[in-house]
Amino acid sequence: MANVRVRFAPSPTGHLHIGGARTALFNWLFARHQGGEFILRIEDTDVERSKEEYTQAILVGLKWLGLDWDGELYYQSKRLDLYRAAVERLLAEGKAYYCSCSQEELDAMRGEALKAGRKPRYDGRCRERRDHPADRPKVVRFKSTDVGMTVVDDLIQGTVTFDNSELDDLILVRSDGSFTYNFCCVVDDHDLGITDVIRGGDHLNNTPRQLQLYQAFGWEAPEFIHMGLLRNQDKSKISKRKNPTSLDWYREKGYLPEALLNFLGLMGYSMPEGREVFSFDDMVREFSWDRVTTGGPVFDLEKLAWLNGEYMRAMPAADFARRARAAGVVPPEFDEAKFLAAAPMFQERVKTFSELPEHMAYFLGELPYEPGDLLPKKKDQPIHDAAATREILLGVERCLKTAAEWTAPAMEDSMRTFCETCGWKTRDLFMTLRVAITGRTVSTPL
């Protein structure tokens, strides 16, 4: 068996999609598990939509996740001569042809097919045509096989059969001279020695066209592995209307890359013994396609937040403090030693770094609050009035002034003893103290 060589091939027409990050992860995991190579190829042949800023966002995102690639970084825009040579070969061998059909002709074909209850497809009228009008733009089409079946043996989806009569003659080169996706990726995957194509299930319908191109060139096709697409809670395809889809959003919101990778590793995959928290090394060591499900996993943002919180609580306080400052959420005036001392309290409360400013605020200054928040309540009705609450707070002040030591256990014991003497319940006193000290009804542990 050839050494495993996989690729992740994003298009820089937008920021890296969270589903794309998952595809990159599973390519990377398979390559590392097999001791193979993970190749990165930027598919930037769409000149109008491809932008350098998106390319850089993709590279930054992959590096942030720790998904390193092997060898050089490939750009399709720098491989145009390779595509031209491949097209010329197909033309010379009679496996591709020029098509000068106007848009009006194509629209008429579509209309006739729909009227007859057929699937719209190009009817091949230019296959033998030689008299192309000089003033009409031309495309290059592939002479696809229109009889029989094309069978895709997919490692996850199983055997999928496509009727060749429904596959029309694929455009290889557009009228502006640019090359199409299905054509370029076949030429690239062969040239780069890709052994396994791992991608989202939305590409499954492209596969029979690509297999026919492999056959036309006389090349051995790679193994195909199509993963289920991420879904919203309502089982619809994940979209930015219902879930944040850009990887940048998760980085900016203060999620940890290792937690996000763990979460993406759970999407349509199960670890031995059903473990939900596991490391990068665990994923590589235990990886198996047998554990990947065929369906589309549900993307649960609440579960990601829970998982991120688990990682934050497990982190040494010094690492938490360092990474919080690196995330840009800790103001410079927050003394480094004091922030480090408070870090364990923050770790108990926050699930992402973006939540830190709210919990740090009372460490940096006195916060305003509604006086009524000081009054302990039951079913939204005060249990004690303002005068009684004021006396209790003065009593707490006296108690703390005479405390033998200022440690959390000692002060908690002192407050519990105080409650026994004054007749207040501890939960009521602690809520009043929380508001008095922090200005918040929810805060880090007292």
Coordinates of C-alpha atoms in Angstrom, one line a residue:
M1 CA 0.0 0.0 0.0
A2 CA 1.3 3.5 -0.9
N3 CA 2.2 5.9 1.9
V4 CA -0.9 7.8 2.9
R5 CA -1.0 11.4 1.4
V6 CA -4.1 13.5 2.0
R7 CA -4.9 17.1 1.3
F8 CA -7.1 19.9 2.6
A9 CA -8.0 22.2 -0.2
P10 CA -9.9 25.3 0.9
S11 CA -11.0 28.1 -1.5
P12 CA -10.0 31.6 -0.2
T13 CA -13.4 33.1 -1.1
G14 CA -14.3 33.6 2.6
H15 CA -13.1 32.9 6.1
L16 CA -12.4 29.3 7.1
H17 CA -15.7 27.6 7.8
I18 CA -16.0 25.5 11.0
G19 CA -17.1 22.6 8.8
G20 CA -13.9 23.0 6.8
A21 CA -11.9 23.0 10.0
R22 CA -13.5 19.7 10.9
T23 CA -12.6 18.3 7.4
A24 CA -9.0 19.5 7.9
L25 CA -8.8 17.8 11.3
F26 CA -9.9 14.4 10.1
N27 CA -7.5 14.6 7.1
W28 CA -4.7 15.5 9.6
L29 CA -5.7 12.8 12.1
F30 CA -5.7 10.1 9.4
A31 CA -2.3 11.2 8.0
R32 CA -0.7 11.4 11.4
H33 CA -2.2 8.0 12.5
Q34 CA -0.8 6.4 9.4
G35 CA 2.5 8.2 9.5
G36 CA 1.6 9.8 6.2
E37 CA 1.5 13.4 4.8
F38 CA -1.0 16.2 5.2
I39 CA -0.9 18.6 2.2
L40 CA -2.4 22.1 2.1
R41 CA -3.6 23.4 -1.3
I42 CA -5.3 26.8 -1.8
E43 CA -7.8 26.5 -4.6
D44 CA -7.7 30.1 -5.8
T45 CA -8.6 29.9 -9.5
D46 CA -11.7 32.0 -8.9
V47 CA -9.9 35.3 -9.5
E48 CA -12.9 37.5 -8.8
R49 CA -13.8 36.0 -5.4
S50 CA -10.4 34.8 -4.1
K51 CA -8.8 37.3 -1.8
E52 CA -5.4 37.3 0.0
E53 CA -7.0 38.3 3.3
Y54 CA -9.0 35.0 3.2
T55 CA -5.9 33.0 2.4
Q56 CA -4.2 34.5 5.4
A57 CA -7.2 33.8 7.6
I58 CA -7.1 30.2 6.5
L59 CA -3.4 29.9 7.3
V60 CA -3.7 31.6 10.7
G61 CA -6.7 29.5 11.6
L62 CA -5.0 26.2 10.8
K63 CA -1.9 27.3 12.7
W64 CA -4.1 28.3 15.7
L65 CA -5.6 24.9 15.7
G66 CA -2.2 23.2 15.5
L67 CA -2.9 21.5 12.2
D68 CA 0.5 21.7 10.6
W69 CA 0.9 20.7 7.0
D70 CA 3.8 18.9 5.3
G71 CA 6.0 20.3 2.6
E72 CA 5.3 23.4 0.5
L73 CA 2.0 25.3 0.4
Y74 CA 0.4 24.8 -3.0
Y75 CA -1.6 27.4 -4.9
Q76 CA -3.8 26.5 -7.9
S77 CA -3.2 29.9 -9.4
K78 CA 0.5 28.9 -9.8
R79 CA -0.3 25.6 -11.5
L80 CA -2.1 26.9 -14.6
D81 CA 0.4 25.4 -17.0
L82 CA -0.3 22.0 -15.6
Y83 CA -4.0 22.4 -16.3
R84 CA -3.5 23.8 -19.8
A85 CA -1.3 20.7 -20.7
A86 CA -4.0 18.4 -19.3
V87 CA -6.7 20.1 -21.4
E88 CA -4.7 20.0 -24.5
R89 CA -4.1 16.3 -24.0
L90 CA -7.9 15.6 -23.7
L91 CA -8.6 17.7 -26.8
A92 CA -5.9 15.9 -28.8
E93 CA -7.2 12.5 -27.7
G94 CA -10.8 13.4 -28.6
K95 CA -12.0 13.2 -25.0
A96 CA -12.8 16.9 -24.8
Y97 CA -14.2 19.4 -27.3
Y98 CA -15.0 23.1 -27.8
C99 CA -18.5 24.3 -27.2
S100 CA -19.8 27.6 -28.5
C101 CA -23.5 27.3 -27.5
S102 CA -25.0 30.6 -26.6
Q103 CA -26.8 31.3 -23.4
E104 CA -30.1 31.3 -25.3
E105 CA -29.4 27.8 -26.7
L106 CA -28.5 26.5 -23.2
D107 CA -31.7 28.1 -21.7
A108 CA -33.8 26.5 -24.5
M109 CA -32.2 23.1 -23.7
R110 CA -33.1 23.4 -20.1
G111 CA -36.6 24.5 -20.8
E112 CA -37.3 21.6 -23.1
A113 CA -35.9 19.1 -20.6
L114 CA -38.0 20.4 -17.8
K115 CA -41.1 20.5 -20.0
A116 CA -40.5 16.8 -20.9
G117 CA -40.0 15.9 -17.2
R118 CA -36.3 15.2 -17.7
K119 CA -33.3 16.4 -15.6
P120 CA -31.8 19.4 -17.4
R121 CA -28.4 18.6 -19.0
Y122 CA -26.3 19.6 -21.9
D123 CA -27.3 17.6 -25.0
G124 CA -23.8 17.4 -26.5
R125 CA -24.7 19.2 -29.8
C126 CA -21.2 20.6 -30.1
R127 CA -19.4 17.3 -29.7
E128 CA -18.7 17.0 -33.5
R129 CA -19.1 20.7 -34.3
R130 CA -16.2 22.3 -36.2
D131 CA -17.7 25.5 -37.5
H132 CA -17.7 27.7 -34.4
P133 CA -18.6 31.3 -35.0
A134 CA -15.5 33.5 -34.7
D135 CA -17.3 36.1 -32.6
R136 CA -18.8 33.7 -30.1
P137 CA -16.9 32.7 -26.9
K138 CA -16.2 29.1 -26.4
V139 CA -15.8 26.7 -23.5
V140 CA -14.1 23.3 -23.3
R141 CA -16.3 20.4 -22.3
F142 CA -15.4 16.9 -21.3
K143 CA -16.9 14.0 -23.3
S144 CA -18.5 12.2 -20.5
T145 CA -19.7 8.6 -20.7
D146 CA -23.5 8.7 -21.0
V147 CA -24.2 5.0 -20.9
G148 CA -24.0 2.6 -18.0
M149 CA -23.3 3.4 -14.4
T150 CA -20.4 5.0 -12.4
V151 CA -19.9 3.3 -9.1
V152 CA -18.3 5.2 -6.1
D153 CA -17.0 2.9 -3.4
D154 CA -16.9 5.3 -0.4
L155 CA -15.2 4.2 2.8
I156 CA -18.0 5.8 4.9
Q157 CA -21.0 6.1 2.6
G158 CA -20.6 2.6 1.1
T159 CA -21.2 1.8 -2.5
V160 CA -23.1 4.7 -4.3
T161 CA -24.2 4.2 -8.0
F162 CA -24.7 7.1 -10.4
D163 CA -26.6 6.8 -13.7
N164 CA -24.2 8.1 -16.4
S165 CA -27.2 9.3 -18.5
E166 CA -27.8 12.0 -15.9
L167 CA -24.2 13.3 -16.1
D168 CA -23.8 15.9 -18.8
D169 CA -20.6 17.0 -20.5
L170 CA -18.7 18.8 -17.8
I171 CA -17.1 22.2 -18.6
L172 CA -13.4 22.1 -18.0
V173 CA -12.4 25.6 -19.2
R174 CA -14.8 28.6 -19.0
S175 CA -15.1 31.1 -21.8
D176 CA -12.8 33.5 -19.9
G177 CA -10.0 30.8 -19.9
S178 CA -10.4 29.9 -16.2
F179 CA -10.5 26.3 -15.1
T180 CA -13.3 24.6 -13.2
Y181 CA -13.1 22.9 -9.8
N182 CA -13.8 19.3 -10.8
F183 CA -11.1 19.4 -13.5
C184 CA -8.4 21.1 -11.4
C185 CA -8.8 19.0 -8.3
V186 CA -8.4 15.8 -10.4
V187 CA -5.3 17.0 -12.1
D188 CA -3.9 18.3 -8.8
D189 CA -4.7 15.2 -6.7
H190 CA -3.0 13.0 -9.3
D191 CA 0.0 15.2 -9.7
L192 CA 0.5 15.5 -5.9
G193 CA 0.1 11.8 -5.3
I194 CA -3.0 12.1 -3.1
T195 CA -4.0 8.6 -2.0
D196 CA -7.2 9.4 0.0
V197 CA -9.7 12.3 -0.7
I198 CA -11.4 13.1 2.6
R199 CA -14.1 15.8 2.3
G200 CA -17.7 16.8 3.1
G201 CA -20.6 14.8 1.9
D202 CA -21.7 17.7 -0.3
H203 CA -18.9 16.7 -2.7
L204 CA -20.2 13.1 -3.2
N205 CA -22.2 14.1 -6.3
N206 CA -18.9 15.5 -7.9
T207 CA -17.2 12.2 -7.5
P208 CA -18.7 10.3 -10.6
R209 CA -17.6 13.2 -12.8
Q210 CA -14.1 13.1 -11.3
L211 CA -13.9 9.3 -11.6
Q212 CA -14.7 9.6 -15.3
L213 CA -11.8 12.1 -15.7
Y214 CA -9.5 9.7 -13.9
Q215 CA -10.5 7.0 -16.4
A216 CA -10.1 9.4 -19.4
F217 CA -6.5 10.2 -18.3
G218 CA -5.7 6.6 -17.5
W219 CA -4.9 7.5 -13.9
E220 CA -5.5 5.5 -10.8
A221 CA -8.2 7.1 -8.7
P222 CA -7.7 7.8 -4.9
E223 CA -9.9 6.3 -2.2
F224 CA -12.9 8.5 -1.5
I225 CA -14.2 9.3 2.0
H226 CA -17.2 11.6 2.3
M227 CA -18.1 12.7 5.8
G228 CA -21.6 13.8 7.0
L229 CA -22.1 17.5 7.1
L230 CA -22.5 19.4 10.3
R231 CA -26.1 20.2 11.2
N232 CA -28.0 22.7 13.2
Q233 CA -30.2 21.6 16.1
D234 CA -33.2 21.3 13.7
K235 CA -31.0 18.9 11.5
S236 CA -30.7 21.5 8.7
K237 CA -27.3 22.1 7.2
I238 CA -25.2 24.3 9.5
S239 CA -25.6 28.0 8.6
K240 CA -24.5 31.3 10.0
R241 CA -28.2 32.2 10.7
K242 CA -28.4 29.6 13.4
N243 CA -24.7 28.9 14.4
P244 CA -21.5 30.9 14.0
T245 CA -19.7 29.3 11.1
S246 CA -16.4 31.2 10.8
L247 CA -13.5 29.7 12.7
D248 CA -12.4 33.3 13.4
W249 CA -15.5 33.8 15.6
Y250 CA -14.5 31.0 17.9
R251 CA -10.9 32.3 18.3
E252 CA -12.2 35.9 18.9
K253 CA -14.7 34.7 21.5
G254 CA -11.9 33.1 23.6
Y255 CA -12.4 29.4 22.9
L256 CA -9.3 27.2 23.4
P257 CA -8.1 25.6 20.2
E258 CA -7.5 22.2 22.0
A259 CA -11.1 22.3 23.3
L260 CA -12.5 23.2 19.8
L261 CA -10.5 20.3 18.3
N262 CA -11.8 17.9 20.9
F263 CA -15.3 19.1 20.1
L264 CA -14.9 18.8 16.4
G265 CA -13.4 15.3 17.0
L266 CA -16.7 14.3 18.6
M267 CA -18.7 15.4 15.6
G268 CA -19.7 12.1 14.0
Y269 CA -17.0 10.2 15.8
S270 CA -16.8 8.2 19.0
M271 CA -13.7 7.4 21.1
P272 CA -13.3 4.1 22.9
E273 CA -15.3 3.8 26.1
G274 CA -17.4 6.8 25.0
R275 CA -14.9 9.3 26.3
E276 CA -15.8 13.0 25.6
V277 CA -12.7 14.7 26.8
F278 CA -9.5 13.6 25.1
S279 CA -6.2 15.1 23.8
F280 CA -4.7 15.6 20.4
D281 CA -2.4 12.6 21.0
D282 CA -5.4 10.5 22.0
M283 CA -7.2 11.3 18.8
V284 CA -4.2 10.4 16.7
R285 CA -3.5 7.1 18.5
E286 CA -7.1 5.9 18.5
F287 CA -8.2 7.1 15.1
S288 CA -10.2 4.7 13.0
W289 CA -12.7 5.2 10.2
D290 CA -14.8 2.5 11.7
R291 CA -15.8 5.0 14.4
V292 CA -17.1 7.6 12.0
T293 CA -20.8 7.8 11.5
T294 CA -22.5 8.2 8.1
G295 CA -25.0 10.9 9.1
G296 CA -24.5 14.6 9.8
P297 CA -23.7 15.3 13.5
V298 CA -25.5 18.1 15.3
F299 CA -23.4 21.1 16.2
D300 CA -24.3 21.9 19.8
L301 CA -22.8 25.3 20.8
E302 CA -23.8 24.7 24.5
K303 CA -21.8 21.5 24.6
L304 CA -18.8 23.3 23.1
A305 CA -19.1 25.9 25.8
W306 CA -19.3 23.2 28.5
L307 CA -16.3 21.4 27.0
N308 CA -14.3 24.6 26.8
G309 CA -15.0 25.3 30.5
E310 CA -13.8 21.8 31.4
Y311 CA -10.5 22.6 29.7
M312 CA -10.2 25.9 31.4
R313 CA -10.8 24.4 34.9
A314 CA -8.2 21.7 34.2
M315 CA -5.6 24.2 33.2
P316 CA -2.8 25.2 35.7
A317 CA -3.6 28.7 37.0
A318 CA -0.4 30.1 35.6
D319 CA -1.2 28.9 32.1
F320 CA -4.8 30.3 32.4
A321 CA -3.4 33.7 33.4
R322 CA -0.8 33.7 30.6
R323 CA -3.3 32.7 27.9
A324 CA -5.9 35.2 29.2
R325 CA -3.5 38.0 28.8
A326 CA -2.5 36.8 25.4
A327 CA -6.2 36.8 24.4
G328 CA -6.2 40.5 25.1
V329 CA -9.0 40.4 27.7
V330 CA -7.0 41.3 30.8
P331 CA -6.5 45.1 31.2
P332 CA -2.8 46.2 31.8
E333 CA -3.8 47.8 35.2
F334 CA -4.7 44.4 36.6
D335 CA -1.5 43.6 38.5
E336 CA 0.0 40.3 37.3
A337 CA 0.5 38.8 40.7
K338 CA -3.0 39.6 41.8
F339 CA -4.5 38.3 38.6
L340 CA -2.6 35.1 39.0
A341 CA -3.9 34.8 42.6
A342 CA -7.5 35.3 41.4
A343 CA -7.2 33.0 38.4
P344 CA -8.5 29.9 40.1
M345 CA -11.7 31.8 41.0
F346 CA -12.2 32.9 37.4
Q347 CA -11.6 29.4 36.1
E348 CA -14.5 28.2 38.2
R349 CA -16.9 30.6 36.5
V350 CA -15.9 31.3 32.9
K351 CA -16.4 29.0 29.9
T352 CA -14.5 31.3 27.4
F353 CA -12.0 34.1 27.8
S354 CA -14.6 36.5 26.4
E355 CA -16.5 36.1 29.6
L356 CA -13.6 37.3 31.8
P357 CA -14.1 41.1 31.6
E358 CA -17.5 40.8 33.4
H359 CA -16.0 38.7 36.2
M360 CA -12.9 40.9 36.6
A361 CA -14.7 44.2 36.8
Y362 CA -15.1 44.4 40.6
F363 CA -11.4 43.6 41.1
L364 CA -10.6 46.9 39.3
G365 CA -13.1 49.2 40.8
E366 CA -16.3 49.6 42.8
L367 CA -19.4 48.7 40.7
P368 CA -22.8 50.4 41.0
Y369 CA -25.7 48.2 42.0
E370 CA -29.4 48.6 42.9
P371 CA -29.7 48.9 46.7
G372 CA -32.6 46.5 46.6
D373 CA -30.2 43.7 45.3
L374 CA -28.7 43.6 48.8
L375 CA -32.0 42.4 50.3
P376 CA -32.3 38.6 50.4
K377 CA -35.5 37.4 48.7
K378 CA -37.8 34.5 48.4
K379 CA -40.1 34.3 45.3
D380 CA -38.9 37.9 44.5
Q381 CA -40.1 39.2 47.9
P382 CA -37.6 40.6 50.5
I383 CA -37.1 38.3 53.5
H384 CA -35.4 41.1 55.5
D385 CA -35.9 44.8 55.3
A386 CA -33.2 47.4 54.6
A387 CA -32.6 48.3 58.3
A388 CA -32.1 44.7 59.3
T389 CA -29.8 44.1 56.3
R390 CA -27.7 47.2 57.2
E391 CA -27.3 45.9 60.8
I392 CA -26.2 42.5 59.5
L393 CA -23.6 44.1 57.2
L394 CA -22.2 46.1 60.1
G395 CA -22.1 42.9 62.1
V396 CA -20.1 41.2 59.4
E397 CA -17.7 44.1 59.3
R398 CA -17.0 43.8 63.0
C399 CA -16.7 40.0 62.7
L400 CA -14.1 40.2 60.0
K401 CA -12.1 42.9 61.8
T402 CA -11.6 40.5 64.7
A403 CA -10.9 37.4 62.5
A404 CA -7.8 35.5 63.6
E405 CA -6.7 34.8 60.0
W406 CA -7.8 35.9 56.5
T407 CA -8.1 32.7 54.6
A408 CA -11.1 31.4 52.7
P409 CA -11.9 28.5 55.0
A410 CA -11.4 30.6 58.2
M411 CA -13.7 33.4 56.9
E412 CA -16.3 31.0 55.7
D413 CA -16.4 29.3 59.1
S414 CA -16.6 32.7 60.7
M415 CA -19.6 33.7 58.5
R416 CA -21.4 30.5 59.2
T417 CA -21.0 30.9 63.0
F418 CA -22.2 34.5 62.6
C419 CA -25.4 33.3 60.8
E420 CA -26.1 31.0 63.7
T421 CA -26.0 33.9 66.2
C422 CA -28.0 36.4 64.1
G423 CA -30.6 34.0 62.8
W424 CA -30.0 34.5 59.0
K425 CA -29.6 31.6 56.6
T426 CA -26.1 31.3 55.2
R427 CA -27.4 31.4 51.6
D428 CA -29.2 34.7 52.3
L429 CA -26.1 36.2 54.0
F430 CA -23.8 35.1 51.2
M431 CA -26.0 36.6 48.5
T432 CA -26.1 39.9 50.4
L433 CA -22.3 39.8 50.8
R434 CA -21.8 38.9 47.2
V435 CA -23.7 42.1 46.1
A436 CA -22.0 44.3 48.7
I437 CA -18.5 43.1 47.7
T438 CA -18.8 42.6 43.9
G439 CA -21.8 44.7 42.9
R440 CA -23.1 41.6 41.1
T441 CA -25.7 38.9 42.0
V442 CA -23.5 36.4 40.0
S443 CA -19.7 36.5 40.5
T444 CA -16.6 34.5 41.1
P445 CA -16.7 32.5 44.4
L446 CA -16.5 34.6 47.5

